[in-house]
Coordinates of C-alpha atoms in Angstrom, one line a residue:
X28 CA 198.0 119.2 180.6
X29 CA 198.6 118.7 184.1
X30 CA 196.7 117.8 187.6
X31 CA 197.0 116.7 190.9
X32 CA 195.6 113.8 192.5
X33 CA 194.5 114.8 196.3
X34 CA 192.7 112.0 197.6
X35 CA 191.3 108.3 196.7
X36 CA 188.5 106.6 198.2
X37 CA 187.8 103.3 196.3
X38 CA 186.1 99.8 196.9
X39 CA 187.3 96.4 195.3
X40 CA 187.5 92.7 196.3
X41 CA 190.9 93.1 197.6
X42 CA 190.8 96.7 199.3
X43 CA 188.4 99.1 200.5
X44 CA 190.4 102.3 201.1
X45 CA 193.4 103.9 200.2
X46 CA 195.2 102.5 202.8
X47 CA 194.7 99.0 201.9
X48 CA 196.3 99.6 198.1
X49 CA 199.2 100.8 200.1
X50 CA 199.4 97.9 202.5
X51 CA 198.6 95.0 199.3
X52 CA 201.6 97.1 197.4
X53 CA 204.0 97.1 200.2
X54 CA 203.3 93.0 200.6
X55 CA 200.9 92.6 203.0
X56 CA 198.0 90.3 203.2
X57 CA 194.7 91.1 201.9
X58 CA 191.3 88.8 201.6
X59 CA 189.1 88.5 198.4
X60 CA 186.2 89.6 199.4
X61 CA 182.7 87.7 197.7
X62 CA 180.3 89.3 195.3
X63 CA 178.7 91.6 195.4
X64 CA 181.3 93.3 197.6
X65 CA 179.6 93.9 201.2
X66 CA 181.0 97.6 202.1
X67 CA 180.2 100.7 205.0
X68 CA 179.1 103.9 204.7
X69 CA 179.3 107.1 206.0
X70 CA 176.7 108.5 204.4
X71 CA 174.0 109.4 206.1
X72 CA 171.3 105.9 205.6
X73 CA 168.2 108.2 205.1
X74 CA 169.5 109.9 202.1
X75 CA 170.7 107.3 200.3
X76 CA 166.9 104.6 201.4
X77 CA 165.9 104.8 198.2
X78 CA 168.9 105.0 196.1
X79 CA 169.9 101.8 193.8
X80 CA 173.2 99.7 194.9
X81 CA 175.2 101.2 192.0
X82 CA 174.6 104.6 193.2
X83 CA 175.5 103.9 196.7
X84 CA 178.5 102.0 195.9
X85 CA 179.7 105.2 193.5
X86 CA 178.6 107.8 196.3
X87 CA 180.2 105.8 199.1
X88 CA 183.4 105.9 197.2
X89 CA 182.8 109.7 196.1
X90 CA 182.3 110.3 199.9
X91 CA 185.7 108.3 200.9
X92 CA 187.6 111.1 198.4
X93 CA 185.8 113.9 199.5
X94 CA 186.3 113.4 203.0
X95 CA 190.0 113.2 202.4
X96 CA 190.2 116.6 200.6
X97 CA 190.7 119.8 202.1
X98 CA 188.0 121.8 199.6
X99 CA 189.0 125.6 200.7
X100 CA 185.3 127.0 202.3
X101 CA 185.7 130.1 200.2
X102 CA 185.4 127.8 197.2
X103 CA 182.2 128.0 194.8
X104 CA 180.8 124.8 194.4
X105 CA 180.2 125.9 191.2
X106 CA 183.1 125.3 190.4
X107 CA 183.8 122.0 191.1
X108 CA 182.7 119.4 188.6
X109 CA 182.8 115.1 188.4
X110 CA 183.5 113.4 185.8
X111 CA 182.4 109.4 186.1
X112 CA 183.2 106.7 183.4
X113 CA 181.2 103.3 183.7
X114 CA 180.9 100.1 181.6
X115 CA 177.6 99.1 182.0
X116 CA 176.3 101.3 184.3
X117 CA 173.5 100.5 186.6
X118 CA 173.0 97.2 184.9
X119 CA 171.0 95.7 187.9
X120 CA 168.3 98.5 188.1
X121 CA 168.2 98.3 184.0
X122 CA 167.6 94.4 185.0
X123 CA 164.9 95.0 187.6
X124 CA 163.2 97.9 185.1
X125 CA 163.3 95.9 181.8
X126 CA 161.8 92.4 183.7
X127 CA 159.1 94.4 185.3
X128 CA 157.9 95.7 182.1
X129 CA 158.1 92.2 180.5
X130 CA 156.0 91.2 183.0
X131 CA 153.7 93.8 182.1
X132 CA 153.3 95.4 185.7
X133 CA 152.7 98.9 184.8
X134 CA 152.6 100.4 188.3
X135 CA 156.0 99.6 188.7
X136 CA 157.0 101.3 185.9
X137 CA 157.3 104.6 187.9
X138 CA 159.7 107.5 186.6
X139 CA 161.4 107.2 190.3
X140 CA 162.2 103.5 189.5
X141 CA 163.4 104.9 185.4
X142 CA 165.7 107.4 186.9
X143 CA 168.0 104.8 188.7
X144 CA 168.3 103.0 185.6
X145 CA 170.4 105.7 183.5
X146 CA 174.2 105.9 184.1
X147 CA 174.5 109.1 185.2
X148 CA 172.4 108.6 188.6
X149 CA 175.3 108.3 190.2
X150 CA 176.7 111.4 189.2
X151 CA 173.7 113.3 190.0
X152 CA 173.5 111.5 193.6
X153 CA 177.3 112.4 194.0
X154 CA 176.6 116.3 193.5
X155 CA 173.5 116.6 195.0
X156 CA 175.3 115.3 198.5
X157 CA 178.1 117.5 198.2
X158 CA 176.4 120.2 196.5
X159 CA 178.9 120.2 193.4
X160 CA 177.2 122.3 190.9
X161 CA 180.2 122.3 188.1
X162 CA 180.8 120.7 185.1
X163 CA 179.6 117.1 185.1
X164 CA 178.8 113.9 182.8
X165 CA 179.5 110.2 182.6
X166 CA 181.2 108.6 180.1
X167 CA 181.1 105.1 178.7
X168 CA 184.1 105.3 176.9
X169 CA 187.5 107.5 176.7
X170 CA 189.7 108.8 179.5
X171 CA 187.6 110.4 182.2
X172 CA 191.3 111.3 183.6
X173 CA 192.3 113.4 180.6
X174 CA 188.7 114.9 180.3
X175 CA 189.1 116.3 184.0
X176 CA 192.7 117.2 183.4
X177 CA 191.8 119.0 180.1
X178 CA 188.6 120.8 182.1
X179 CA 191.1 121.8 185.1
X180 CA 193.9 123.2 182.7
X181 CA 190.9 125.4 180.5
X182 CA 189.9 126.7 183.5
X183 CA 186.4 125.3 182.9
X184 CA 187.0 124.0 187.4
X185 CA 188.8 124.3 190.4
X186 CA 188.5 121.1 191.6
X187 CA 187.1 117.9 189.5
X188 CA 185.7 114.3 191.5
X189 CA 186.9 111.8 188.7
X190 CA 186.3 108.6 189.1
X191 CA 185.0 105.2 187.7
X192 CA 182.0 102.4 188.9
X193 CA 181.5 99.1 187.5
X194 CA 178.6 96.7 189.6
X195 CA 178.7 93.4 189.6
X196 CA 175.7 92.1 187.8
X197 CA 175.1 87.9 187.8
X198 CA 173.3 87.9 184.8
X199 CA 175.9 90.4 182.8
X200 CA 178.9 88.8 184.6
X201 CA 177.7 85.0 183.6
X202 CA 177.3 86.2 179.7
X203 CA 180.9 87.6 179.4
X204 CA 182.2 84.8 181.5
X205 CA 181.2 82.1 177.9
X206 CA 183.3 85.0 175.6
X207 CA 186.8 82.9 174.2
X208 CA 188.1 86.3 175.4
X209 CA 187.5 86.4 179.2
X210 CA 187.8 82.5 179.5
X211 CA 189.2 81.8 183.0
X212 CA 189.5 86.3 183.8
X213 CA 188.4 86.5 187.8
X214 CA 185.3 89.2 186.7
X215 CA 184.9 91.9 189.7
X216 CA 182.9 94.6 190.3
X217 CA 184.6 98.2 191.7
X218 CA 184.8 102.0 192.0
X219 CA 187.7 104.0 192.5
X220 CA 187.4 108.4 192.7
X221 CA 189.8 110.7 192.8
X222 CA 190.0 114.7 193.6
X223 CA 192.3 116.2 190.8
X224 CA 193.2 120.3 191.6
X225 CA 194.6 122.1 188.9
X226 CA 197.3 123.3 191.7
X227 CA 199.5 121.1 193.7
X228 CA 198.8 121.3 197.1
X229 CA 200.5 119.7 200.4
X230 CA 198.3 116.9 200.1
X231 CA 198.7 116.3 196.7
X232 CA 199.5 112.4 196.2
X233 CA 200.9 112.5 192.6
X234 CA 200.7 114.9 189.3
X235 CA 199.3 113.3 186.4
X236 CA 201.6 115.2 183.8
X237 CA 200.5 113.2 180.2
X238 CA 198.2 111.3 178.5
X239 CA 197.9 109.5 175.1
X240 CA 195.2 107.2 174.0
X241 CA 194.4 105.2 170.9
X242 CA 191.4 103.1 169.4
X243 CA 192.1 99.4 169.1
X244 CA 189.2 98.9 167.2
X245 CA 187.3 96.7 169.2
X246 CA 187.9 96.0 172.9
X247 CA 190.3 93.2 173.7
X248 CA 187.7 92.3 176.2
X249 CA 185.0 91.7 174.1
X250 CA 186.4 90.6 170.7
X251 CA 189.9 88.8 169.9
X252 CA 192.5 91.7 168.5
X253 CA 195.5 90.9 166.0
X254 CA 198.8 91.7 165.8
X255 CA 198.1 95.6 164.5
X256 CA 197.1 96.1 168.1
X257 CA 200.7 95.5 169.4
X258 CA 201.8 98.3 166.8
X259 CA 198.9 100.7 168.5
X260 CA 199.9 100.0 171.8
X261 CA 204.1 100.3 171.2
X262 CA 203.6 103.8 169.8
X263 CA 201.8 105.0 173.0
X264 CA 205.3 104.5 175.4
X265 CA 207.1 106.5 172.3
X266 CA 205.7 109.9 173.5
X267 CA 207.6 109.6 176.5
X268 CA 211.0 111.1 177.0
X269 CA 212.1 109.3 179.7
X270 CA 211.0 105.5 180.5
X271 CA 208.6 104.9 184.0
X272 CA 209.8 102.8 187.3
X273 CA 207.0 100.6 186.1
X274 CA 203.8 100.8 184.0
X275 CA 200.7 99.4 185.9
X276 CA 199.1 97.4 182.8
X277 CA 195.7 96.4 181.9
X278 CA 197.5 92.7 182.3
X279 CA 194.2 90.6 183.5
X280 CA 195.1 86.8 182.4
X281 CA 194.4 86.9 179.1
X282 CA 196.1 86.3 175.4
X283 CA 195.8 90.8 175.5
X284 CA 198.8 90.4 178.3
X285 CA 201.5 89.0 175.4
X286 CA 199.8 92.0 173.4
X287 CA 200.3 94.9 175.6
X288 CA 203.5 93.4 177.4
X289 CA 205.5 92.7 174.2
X290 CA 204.9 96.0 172.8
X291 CA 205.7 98.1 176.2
X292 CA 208.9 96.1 176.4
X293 CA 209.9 96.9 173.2
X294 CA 209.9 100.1 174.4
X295 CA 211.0 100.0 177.9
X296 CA 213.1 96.8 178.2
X297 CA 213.8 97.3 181.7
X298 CA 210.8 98.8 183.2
X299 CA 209.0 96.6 185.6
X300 CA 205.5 95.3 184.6
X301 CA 202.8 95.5 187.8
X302 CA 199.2 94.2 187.1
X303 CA 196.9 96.0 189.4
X304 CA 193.9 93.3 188.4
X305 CA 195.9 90.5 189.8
X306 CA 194.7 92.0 193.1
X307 CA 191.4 93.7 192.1
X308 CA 190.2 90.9 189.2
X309 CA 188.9 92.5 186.3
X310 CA 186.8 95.2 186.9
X311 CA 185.6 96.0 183.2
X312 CA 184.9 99.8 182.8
X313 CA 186.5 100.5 186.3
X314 CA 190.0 98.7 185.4
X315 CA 191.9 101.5 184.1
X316 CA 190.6 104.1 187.1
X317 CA 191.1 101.4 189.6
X318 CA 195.0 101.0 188.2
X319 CA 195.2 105.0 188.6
X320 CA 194.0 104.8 192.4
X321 CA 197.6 101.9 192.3
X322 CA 199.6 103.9 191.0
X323 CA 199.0 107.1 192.8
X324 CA 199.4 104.9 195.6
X325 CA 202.6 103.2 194.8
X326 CA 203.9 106.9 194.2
X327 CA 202.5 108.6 197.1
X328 CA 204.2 105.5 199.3
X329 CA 207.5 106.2 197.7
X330 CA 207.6 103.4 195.9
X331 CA 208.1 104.6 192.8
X332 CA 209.0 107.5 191.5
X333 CA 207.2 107.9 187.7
X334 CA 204.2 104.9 186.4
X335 CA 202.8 105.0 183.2
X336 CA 198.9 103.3 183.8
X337 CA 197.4 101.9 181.0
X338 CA 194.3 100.3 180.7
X339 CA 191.3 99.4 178.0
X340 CA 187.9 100.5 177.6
X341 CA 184.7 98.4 176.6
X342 CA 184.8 100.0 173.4
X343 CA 187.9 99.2 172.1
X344 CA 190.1 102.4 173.4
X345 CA 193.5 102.3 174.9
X346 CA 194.5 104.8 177.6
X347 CA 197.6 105.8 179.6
X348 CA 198.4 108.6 181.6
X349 CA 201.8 109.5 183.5
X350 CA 202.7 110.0 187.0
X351 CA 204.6 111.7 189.5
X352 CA 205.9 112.2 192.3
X353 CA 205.2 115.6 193.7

């Protein structure tokens, strides 16, 4: 399978556009923006009033890609589809919802106020404002990359919005801060979409040309892993013919980093280690998108030339996906 990355549009601590990840990889400065991240839109304000935080912070994102994509006119929207993955989804508005009912305030309780609490909101936000009527879900576990990649290459779209959003949430963010796990991790919130084509255009970033993905079990974020997960992860790189410039890892200050390094090195001893979240913090069910939005700009700047991505689900898979220069 095979696609082409045409645009990015994401917002983190450290960057909100594409053009930042280029300027933070090249060595310049950046500032760590506070949470919850404070960020503009282009949207138009009066149809996104009512719309939740976590919807506007996926759509602005969405809008940032779109923007930057040359979708031919003649194209059916029909046939262009977005695939979203999440962590926890729009854990604020389920907040809000579940404390109103506790309080037992009925009224509030409208199906308006239910709708914003479901994952896919955002995705049904996203297509409504571009009018994308293809193929579309969320995910809350898996590669959302390889999904796209396997809907573009079936001919099931034309053009796919792939993406990931992960809102910081006080409450959620405080209880994973006690796990031994994430212990001293710099927790984030962040959203990073993508426009994948099935045909390489002349704005095409970078070509995602493989993936491979495994179940650890349980996620390394959530629950302490053994040494059988170093044996998962080394047989990943294996499937490669030829070793990466560098493999953007899913490397976020923990005891996973020994894990996942010492297994990629015994693979590729000389391939140089970037960790995307060093920049970005940990941005949960966002990390692995976020260090695909790197990567494709790290190629796309000429600074490398092939980068296997990795990166970990909340449910205890391991994915990586290859690419390339174009």
């Amino acid at each position: 399978m095979r696609a082409y990355i045409e645009s990015v549009g994401v917002i983190s601590r450290c960057a909100l556009s594409f053009d930042d990840i280029v300027r933070i990889l090249g060595g310049g400065s950046y500032d760590t923006a506070a949470l919850p991240i404070e960020f503009d839109s282009q949207l138009p304000p009066a149809k996104m009033r009512r719309n939740s935080r976590y919807n506007k912070f996926a759509c602005t994102a969405a809008d940032n890609a779109v923007r930057e994509t040359a979708i031919p006119e003649a194209l059916d929207r029909r046939r262009i589809g977005t695939i979203i993955s999440t962590g926890y989804g729009s854990s604020v508005n389920n907040t809000q919802f579940a404390e109103t009912v506790t309080k037992g305030v009925p009224g509030l309780c409208s199906p308006y106020i239910y709708a914003g609490t479901v994952p896919n909101s955002c995705v049904g936000q996203i297509c409504i404002l571009n009018g994308f009527k293809g193929v579309s879900t969320v995910l809350t576990g898996g590669d959302p990359l390889e999904y796209s990649a396997l809907l573009l290459t079936t001919n099931k779209a034309d053009m796919i919005l792939c993406g990931a959003v992960e809102e910081y949430n006080q409450a959620l963010y405080d209880e994973l801060g006690r796990l031994e796990t994430l212990k001293g991790v710099e927790l984030s919130e962040g959203t990073a979409m993508m426009m994948l084509t099935r045909e390489k255009t002349e704005k095409s970033l970078c070509a995602v040309t493989g993936f491979s993905s495994s179940s650890l079990g349980k996620s390394p974020l959530l629950h302490r892993l053994d040494g059988a997960a170093s044996d998962i992860i080394a047989e990943i790189p294996k499937k490669n013919e030829t070793a990466p410039d560098a493999v953007f890892t899913a490397a976020n200050g923990t005891y996973f980093d020994d894990i996942e390094s010492k297994a990629i090195k015994t693979i590729f001893p000389e391939t140089e280690l970037v960790s995307p979240k060093k920049w970005a913090g940990e941005t949960l069910g966002c990390g692995y998108m976020m260090n695909t939005a790197f990567a494709a700009a790290a190629i796309s700047s000429g600074k490398y030339g092939k980068v296997l991505v990795t990166g970990v689900d909340m449910i205890g898979n391991y994915c990586t996906a290859i690419l390339e220069r174009v």
